Amino acid sequence: MKPQDIIAGKSSLWIFGYGSLVWKPDFKHKRSHVGFIRGYKRRFWHGDTFHRGSDEMPGRVVTLLEEDDACTWGVAFEVTGSQIEESLTYLNIREAVRGGYGTRMVEFVPHDESQPSVQALVYIATEDNPTYLGPASTDEIAAQIAVCKGKTGYNIEYLLRLAEFMRQSCPGVEDAHLFSIERACLAIFKPLLLAAQQRAVLLLPSTSVTARSFASFGGGVKDVRAAVWEELSAGAQDRAFSLGRGRAYGNERCGG
C-alpha cells in the first residue's frame, strides 16, 4: 500500500502504533486513543540496525504476526488535513526506509467504549524483510536486547518503555511475550547491579544519582527496573551497561 493511495480522498486518517509510536509519535495529530486491534500478536522478531541496534549488533524491536485469536494493544492517532501527508512522509522514513516496515489497514477498537471503531493504518515488518530476525527463545531475545544500542538509544530502553506503557495505559492486560522478555532482560542486570552496589565508589562518582540509588538497591524486579532507569537517565550507561555485554551473550473485549 503506497502513501499516495492512503491519502487519496481522505480528510482524516488514523495511524495505529504498537511499538515506539505509543510514547514517541513525533508527528502532529488531532487526537489519540488507547485501544487494540484483533487478529495480530506483537513479537520482538524484527531486527533494527538503525534506531536500537547496528549492522554489527542488530537490536530487536516489535512487529505484528497474524493470529486469529490474538490482539495487540497500542495507541491510534488521528491526523487531519495537511497532517496526513506530513505524518506519512515522516513515518515513511522512520518506519519504512529505516525500519523496513510495510503498511496495512486494520480495525482499531478504542478502550473507551463510547468511541467508535475506526480503520487505521499500521506498519508491519514481515519475514521477507532482510532485517527480519524471526523467533527465538525468551532468554535469547533478552540477551540481544540487553547489549544493543542504536542512533536513537539503547534497545533495553525500548523494551522498558513499551512494558511501562502496557502497565500504565492498559492495566490488567497481560502481554506474556513482552513481560517475559522484560523479566529475562532485567535478570541479566540484577547480578551486575548487585556487584556495582558493592563497588559503586570504584565505578561511579560517589555523588552520582546511580551510586546513591545502589545504597537502597534490594534486588527485586522493581528494584532492578528502577536501577536500570537510573542508568539510562544519569548518563552512566556506557560504564554500567558495558558490564553486561559479555554476560548477556556468554551465558468480546480483548484481554491482551
JSON list of C-alpha atoms in Angstrom, two decimals, residues 16-162:
[
{"chain": "A", "resi": 16, "resn": "PHE", "atom": "CA", "xyz": [-2.04, 2.71, 14.92]},
{"chain": "A", "resi": 17, "resn": "GLY", "atom": "CA", "xyz": [1.19, 2.40, 16.86]},
{"chain": "A", "resi": 18, "resn": "TYR", "atom": "CA", "xyz": [2.19, -0.62, 18.94]},
{"chain": "A", "resi": 19, "resn": "GLY", "atom": "CA", "xyz": [5.92, -0.02, 19.43]},
{"chain": "A", "resi": 20, "resn": "SER", "atom": "CA", "xyz": [7.83, 3.23, 19.90]},
{"chain": "A", "resi": 21, "resn": "LEU", "atom": "CA", "xyz": [4.95, 5.24, 18.46]},
{"chain": "A", "resi": 22, "resn": "VAL", "atom": "CA", "xyz": [2.99, 4.73, 21.70]},
{"chain": "A", "resi": 23, "resn": "TRP", "atom": "CA", "xyz": [5.39, 7.00, 23.61]},
{"chain": "A", "resi": 24, "resn": "LYS", "atom": "CA", "xyz": [7.12, 8.91, 20.80]},
{"chain": "A", "resi": 25, "resn": "PRO", "atom": "CA", "xyz": [4.92, 9.56, 17.75]},
{"chain": "A", "resi": 26, "resn": "ASP", "atom": "CA", "xyz": [6.87, 12.70, 16.75]},
{"chain": "A", "resi": 27, "resn": "PHE", "atom": "CA", "xyz": [4.20, 13.87, 14.32]},
{"chain": "A", "resi": 28, "resn": "LYS", "atom": "CA", "xyz": [1.36, 16.35, 14.78]},
{"chain": "A", "resi": 29, "resn": "HIS", "atom": "CA", "xyz": [-2.04, 14.79, 15.31]},
{"chain": "A", "resi": 30, "resn": "LYS", "atom": "CA", "xyz": [-5.54, 15.90, 16.25]},
{"chain": "A", "resi": 31, "resn": "ARG", "atom": "CA", "xyz": [-6.20, 13.32, 18.98]},
{"chain": "A", "resi": 32, "resn": "SER", "atom": "CA", "xyz": [-5.28, 9.83, 20.13]},
{"chain": "A", "resi": 33, "resn": "HIS", "atom": "CA", "xyz": [-6.90, 6.83, 21.80]},
{"chain": "A", "resi": 34, "resn": "VAL", "atom": "CA", "xyz": [-5.53, 3.78, 23.61]},
{"chain": "A", "resi": 35, "resn": "GLY", "atom": "CA", "xyz": [-7.06, 0.58, 22.29]},
{"chain": "A", "resi": 36, "resn": "PHE", "atom": "CA", "xyz": [-6.39, -2.61, 20.37]},
{"chain": "A", "resi": 37, "resn": "ILE", "atom": "CA", "xyz": [-6.57, -4.42, 17.06]},
{"chain": "A", "resi": 38, "resn": "ARG", "atom": "CA", "xyz": [-7.72, -8.02, 16.67]},
{"chain": "A", "resi": 39, "resn": "GLY", "atom": "CA", "xyz": [-6.09, -10.79, 14.67]},
{"chain": "A", "resi": 40, "resn": "TYR", "atom": "CA", "xyz": [-2.48, -9.82, 15.35]},
{"chain": "A", "resi": 41, "resn": "LYS", "atom": "CA", "xyz": [0.08, -10.62, 18.05]},
{"chain": "A", "resi": 42, "resn": "ARG", "atom": "CA", "xyz": [3.09, -8.45, 18.92]},
{"chain": "A", "resi": 43, "resn": "ARG", "atom": "CA", "xyz": [6.51, -10.09, 18.80]},
{"chain": "A", "resi": 44, "resn": "PHE", "atom": "CA", "xyz": [10.15, -8.97, 19.17]},
{"chain": "A", "resi": 45, "resn": "TRP", "atom": "CA", "xyz": [11.02, -10.68, 15.92]},
{"chain": "A", "resi": 46, "resn": "HIS", "atom": "CA", "xyz": [12.22, -7.77, 13.79]},
{"chain": "A", "resi": 47, "resn": "GLY", "atom": "CA", "xyz": [15.82, -6.64, 13.59]},
{"chain": "A", "resi": 48, "resn": "ASP", "atom": "CA", "xyz": [16.83, -3.00, 13.97]},
{"chain": "A", "resi": 49, "resn": "THR", "atom": "CA", "xyz": [20.16, -1.84, 12.58]},
{"chain": "A", "resi": 50, "resn": "PHE", "atom": "CA", "xyz": [19.45, 1.89, 12.93]},
{"chain": "A", "resi": 51, "resn": "HIS", "atom": "CA", "xyz": [17.32, 3.07, 15.87]},
{"chain": "A", "resi": 52, "resn": "ARG", "atom": "CA", "xyz": [18.13, 0.43, 18.52]},
{"chain": "A", "resi": 53, "resn": "GLY", "atom": "CA", "xyz": [21.00, -1.53, 17.01]},
{"chain": "A", "resi": 54, "resn": "SER", "atom": "CA", "xyz": [23.71, -1.55, 14.37]},
{"chain": "A", "resi": 55, "resn": "ASP", "atom": "CA", "xyz": [24.79, -3.65, 11.40]},
{"chain": "A", "resi": 56, "resn": "GLU", "atom": "CA", "xyz": [27.23, -5.48, 13.67]},
{"chain": "A", "resi": 57, "resn": "MET", "atom": "CA", "xyz": [24.77, -5.91, 16.56]},
{"chain": "A", "resi": 58, "resn": "PRO", "atom": "CA", "xyz": [21.16, -5.60, 15.38]},
{"chain": "A", "resi": 59, "resn": "GLY", "atom": "CA", "xyz": [18.63, -4.84, 18.08]},
{"chain": "A", "resi": 60, "resn": "ARG", "atom": "CA", "xyz": [15.20, -6.42, 18.38]},
{"chain": "A", "resi": 61, "resn": "VAL", "atom": "CA", "xyz": [12.00, -4.42, 18.01]},
{"chain": "A", "resi": 62, "resn": "VAL", "atom": "CA", "xyz": [8.38, -5.43, 17.64]},
{"chain": "A", "resi": 63, "resn": "THR", "atom": "CA", "xyz": [6.34, -6.34, 14.61]},
{"chain": "A", "resi": 64, "resn": "LEU", "atom": "CA", "xyz": [2.94, -7.98, 14.21]},
{"chain": "A", "resi": 65, "resn": "LEU", "atom": "CA", "xyz": [2.05, -11.52, 13.17]},
{"chain": "A", "resi": 66, "resn": "GLU", "atom": "CA", "xyz": [-1.39, -12.64, 12.13]},
{"chain": "A", "resi": 67, "resn": "GLU", "atom": "CA", "xyz": [-3.18, -14.91, 14.60]},
{"chain": "A", "resi": 68, "resn": "ASP", "atom": "CA", "xyz": [-6.95, -15.27, 14.70]},
{"chain": "A", "resi": 69, "resn": "ASP", "atom": "CA", "xyz": [-7.48, -15.20, 18.47]},
{"chain": "A", "resi": 70, "resn": "ALA", "atom": "CA", "xyz": [-4.82, -12.61, 19.28]},
{"chain": "A", "resi": 71, "resn": "CYS", "atom": "CA", "xyz": [-4.99, -8.90, 19.81]},
{"chain": "A", "resi": 72, "resn": "THR", "atom": "CA", "xyz": [-2.45, -6.13, 20.28]},
{"chain": "A", "resi": 73, "resn": "TRP", "atom": "CA", "xyz": [-2.83, -3.02, 22.40]},
{"chain": "A", "resi": 74, "resn": "GLY", "atom": "CA", "xyz": [-1.40, 0.34, 21.43]},
{"chain": "A", "resi": 75, "resn": "VAL", "atom": "CA", "xyz": [-2.36, 3.89, 20.52]},
{"chain": "A", "resi": 76, "resn": "ALA", "atom": "CA", "xyz": [-4.19, 5.20, 17.46]},
{"chain": "A", "resi": 77, "resn": "PHE", "atom": "CA", "xyz": [-3.52, 8.78, 16.33]},
{"chain": "A", "resi": 78, "resn": "GLU", "atom": "CA", "xyz": [-5.89, 10.77, 14.14]},
{"chain": "A", "resi": 79, "resn": "VAL", "atom": "CA", "xyz": [-4.27, 13.08, 11.60]},
{"chain": "A", "resi": 80, "resn": "THR", "atom": "CA", "xyz": [-6.30, 15.53, 9.54]},
{"chain": "A", "resi": 81, "resn": "GLY", "atom": "CA", "xyz": [-5.75, 17.92, 6.64]},
{"chain": "A", "resi": 82, "resn": "SER", "atom": "CA", "xyz": [-2.10, 18.68, 5.99]},
{"chain": "A", "resi": 83, "resn": "GLN", "atom": "CA", "xyz": [-1.12, 16.46, 8.94]},
{"chain": "A", "resi": 84, "resn": "ILE", "atom": "CA", "xyz": [-1.90, 13.39, 6.82]},
{"chain": "A", "resi": 85, "resn": "GLU", "atom": "CA", "xyz": [0.80, 13.96, 4.22]},
{"chain": "A", "resi": 86, "resn": "GLU", "atom": "CA", "xyz": [3.24, 15.33, 6.82]},
{"chain": "A", "resi": 87, "resn": "SER", "atom": "CA", "xyz": [2.88, 12.31, 9.10]},
{"chain": "A", "resi": 88, "resn": "LEU", "atom": "CA", "xyz": [3.12, 9.77, 6.29]},
{"chain": "A", "resi": 89, "resn": "THR", "atom": "CA", "xyz": [6.21, 11.46, 4.85]},
{"chain": "A", "resi": 90, "resn": "TYR", "atom": "CA", "xyz": [7.84, 11.31, 8.28]},
{"chain": "A", "resi": 91, "resn": "LEU", "atom": "CA", "xyz": [6.75, 7.75, 9.02]},
{"chain": "A", "resi": 92, "resn": "ASN", "atom": "CA", "xyz": [7.88, 6.53, 5.61]},
{"chain": "A", "resi": 93, "resn": "ILE", "atom": "CA", "xyz": [11.44, 7.46, 6.63]},
{"chain": "A", "resi": 94, "resn": "ARG", "atom": "CA", "xyz": [11.18, 6.30, 10.25]},
{"chain": "A", "resi": 95, "resn": "GLU", "atom": "CA", "xyz": [9.30, 3.04, 9.73]},
{"chain": "A", "resi": 96, "resn": "ALA", "atom": "CA", "xyz": [9.69, 2.04, 6.09]},
{"chain": "A", "resi": 97, "resn": "VAL", "atom": "CA", "xyz": [13.11, 3.27, 4.93]},
{"chain": "A", "resi": 98, "resn": "ARG", "atom": "CA", "xyz": [14.99, 2.87, 8.24]},
{"chain": "A", "resi": 99, "resn": "GLY", "atom": "CA", "xyz": [12.81, 0.19, 9.78]},
{"chain": "A", "resi": 100, "resn": "GLY", "atom": "CA", "xyz": [11.77, -1.98, 6.85]},
{"chain": "A", "resi": 101, "resn": "TYR", "atom": "CA", "xyz": [8.05, -1.88, 7.64]},
{"chain": "A", "resi": 102, "resn": "GLY", "atom": "CA", "xyz": [5.18, -2.05, 5.16]},
{"chain": "A", "resi": 103, "resn": "THR", "atom": "CA", "xyz": [1.61, -0.83, 5.69]},
{"chain": "A", "resi": 104, "resn": "ARG", "atom": "CA", "xyz": [-1.84, -2.36, 6.11]},
{"chain": "A", "resi": 105, "resn": "MET", "atom": "CA", "xyz": [-5.27, -1.15, 7.14]},
{"chain": "A", "resi": 106, "resn": "VAL", "atom": "CA", "xyz": [-6.78, -2.69, 10.29]},
{"chain": "A", "resi": 107, "resn": "GLU", "atom": "CA", "xyz": [-9.81, -2.15, 12.52]},
{"chain": "A", "resi": 108, "resn": "PHE", "atom": "CA", "xyz": [-8.89, -0.27, 15.70]},
{"chain": "A", "resi": 109, "resn": "VAL", "atom": "CA", "xyz": [-11.11, -0.65, 18.78]},
{"chain": "A", "resi": 110, "resn": "PRO", "atom": "CA", "xyz": [-10.73, 2.16, 21.37]},
{"chain": "A", "resi": 111, "resn": "HIS", "atom": "CA", "xyz": [-10.54, 1.18, 25.03]},
{"chain": "A", "resi": 112, "resn": "ASP", "atom": "CA", "xyz": [-13.12, 3.92, 25.65]},
{"chain": "A", "resi": 113, "resn": "GLU", "atom": "CA", "xyz": [-16.30, 2.11, 24.67]},
{"chain": "A", "resi": 114, "resn": "SER", "atom": "CA", "xyz": [-18.05, 5.41, 23.93]},
{"chain": "A", "resi": 115, "resn": "GLN", "atom": "CA", "xyz": [-15.75, 5.84, 20.93]},
{"chain": "A", "resi": 116, "resn": "PRO", "atom": "CA", "xyz": [-16.45, 4.00, 17.65]},
{"chain": "A", "resi": 117, "resn": "SER", "atom": "CA", "xyz": [-14.09, 1.56, 15.96]},
{"chain": "A", "resi": 118, "resn": "VAL", "atom": "CA", "xyz": [-12.12, 3.03, 13.06]},
{"chain": "A", "resi": 119, "resn": "GLN", "atom": "CA", "xyz": [-9.98, 1.83, 10.20]},
{"chain": "A", "resi": 120, "resn": "ALA", "atom": "CA", "xyz": [-6.33, 2.58, 10.94]},
{"chain": "A", "resi": 121, "resn": "LEU", "atom": "CA", "xyz": [-3.04, 2.38, 9.10]},
{"chain": "A", "resi": 122, "resn": "VAL", "atom": "CA", "xyz": [-0.44, 0.15, 10.74]},
{"chain": "A", "resi": 123, "resn": "TYR", "atom": "CA", "xyz": [3.21, -0.54, 9.91]},
{"chain": "A", "resi": 124, "resn": "ILE", "atom": "CA", "xyz": [4.20, -4.23, 9.90]},
{"chain": "A", "resi": 125, "resn": "ALA", "atom": "CA", "xyz": [7.52, -5.91, 9.11]},
{"chain": "A", "resi": 126, "resn": "THR", "atom": "CA", "xyz": [7.22, -9.36, 7.53]},
{"chain": "A", "resi": 127, "resn": "GLU", "atom": "CA", "xyz": [9.67, -12.24, 7.17]},
{"chain": "A", "resi": 128, "resn": "ASP", "atom": "CA", "xyz": [10.59, -11.28, 3.61]},
{"chain": "A", "resi": 129, "resn": "ASN", "atom": "CA", "xyz": [12.30, -8.17, 5.01]},
{"chain": "A", "resi": 130, "resn": "PRO", "atom": "CA", "xyz": [16.13, -8.52, 5.03]},
{"chain": "A", "resi": 131, "resn": "THR", "atom": "CA", "xyz": [16.36, -7.33, 8.65]},
{"chain": "A", "resi": 132, "resn": "TYR", "atom": "CA", "xyz": [13.64, -9.67, 9.91]},
{"chain": "A", "resi": 133, "resn": "LEU", "atom": "CA", "xyz": [15.10, -11.95, 12.60]},
{"chain": "A", "resi": 134, "resn": "GLY", "atom": "CA", "xyz": [12.21, -14.28, 13.38]},
{"chain": "A", "resi": 135, "resn": "PRO", "atom": "CA", "xyz": [11.53, -16.30, 16.52]},
{"chain": "A", "resi": 136, "resn": "ALA", "atom": "CA", "xyz": [13.99, -17.05, 19.30]},
{"chain": "A", "resi": 137, "resn": "SER", "atom": "CA", "xyz": [13.74, -18.09, 22.92]},
{"chain": "A", "resi": 138, "resn": "THR", "atom": "CA", "xyz": [12.85, -15.54, 25.59]},
{"chain": "A", "resi": 139, "resn": "ASP", "atom": "CA", "xyz": [16.39, -15.69, 27.00]},
{"chain": "A", "resi": 140, "resn": "GLU", "atom": "CA", "xyz": [17.99, -15.26, 23.58]},
{"chain": "A", "resi": 141, "resn": "ILE", "atom": "CA", "xyz": [15.84, -12.23, 22.77]},
{"chain": "A", "resi": 142, "resn": "ALA", "atom": "CA", "xyz": [16.54, -10.71, 26.19]},
{"chain": "A", "resi": 143, "resn": "ALA", "atom": "CA", "xyz": [20.29, -11.23, 25.80]},
{"chain": "A", "resi": 144, "resn": "GLN", "atom": "CA", "xyz": [20.27, -9.49, 22.45]},
{"chain": "A", "resi": 145, "resn": "ILE", "atom": "CA", "xyz": [18.21, -6.56, 23.74]},
{"chain": "A", "resi": 146, "resn": "ALA", "atom": "CA", "xyz": [20.46, -6.19, 26.79]},
{"chain": "A", "resi": 147, "resn": "VAL", "atom": "CA", "xyz": [23.56, -5.34, 24.78]},
{"chain": "A", "resi": 148, "resn": "CYS", "atom": "CA", "xyz": [22.33, -3.46, 21.70]},
{"chain": "A", "resi": 149, "resn": "LYS", "atom": "CA", "xyz": [22.33, 0.26, 21.05]},
{"chain": "A", "resi": 150, "resn": "GLY", "atom": "CA", "xyz": [21.42, 2.36, 18.01]},
{"chain": "A", "resi": 151, "resn": "LYS", "atom": "CA", "xyz": [21.22, 6.01, 16.99]},
{"chain": "A", "resi": 152, "resn": "THR", "atom": "CA", "xyz": [18.01, 6.51, 18.99]},
{"chain": "A", "resi": 153, "resn": "GLY", "atom": "CA", "xyz": [19.30, 4.81, 22.12]},
{"chain": "A", "resi": 154, "resn": "TYR", "atom": "CA", "xyz": [19.58, 1.53, 23.99]},
{"chain": "A", "resi": 155, "resn": "ASN", "atom": "CA", "xyz": [17.47, -1.43, 22.98]},
{"chain": "A", "resi": 156, "resn": "ILE", "atom": "CA", "xyz": [16.58, -2.07, 26.62]},
{"chain": "A", "resi": 157, "resn": "GLU", "atom": "CA", "xyz": [15.08, 1.42, 26.84]},
{"chain": "A", "resi": 158, "resn": "TYR", "atom": "CA", "xyz": [12.71, 0.49, 24.01]},
{"chain": "A", "resi": 159, "resn": "LEU", "atom": "CA", "xyz": [11.71, -2.68, 25.86]},
{"chain": "A", "resi": 160, "resn": "LEU", "atom": "CA", "xyz": [11.17, -0.95, 29.21]},
{"chain": "A", "resi": 161, "resn": "ARG", "atom": "CA", "xyz": [9.17, 1.92, 27.71]},
{"chain": "A", "resi": 162, "resn": "LEU", "atom": "CA", "xyz": [6.86, -0.47, 25.90]}
]
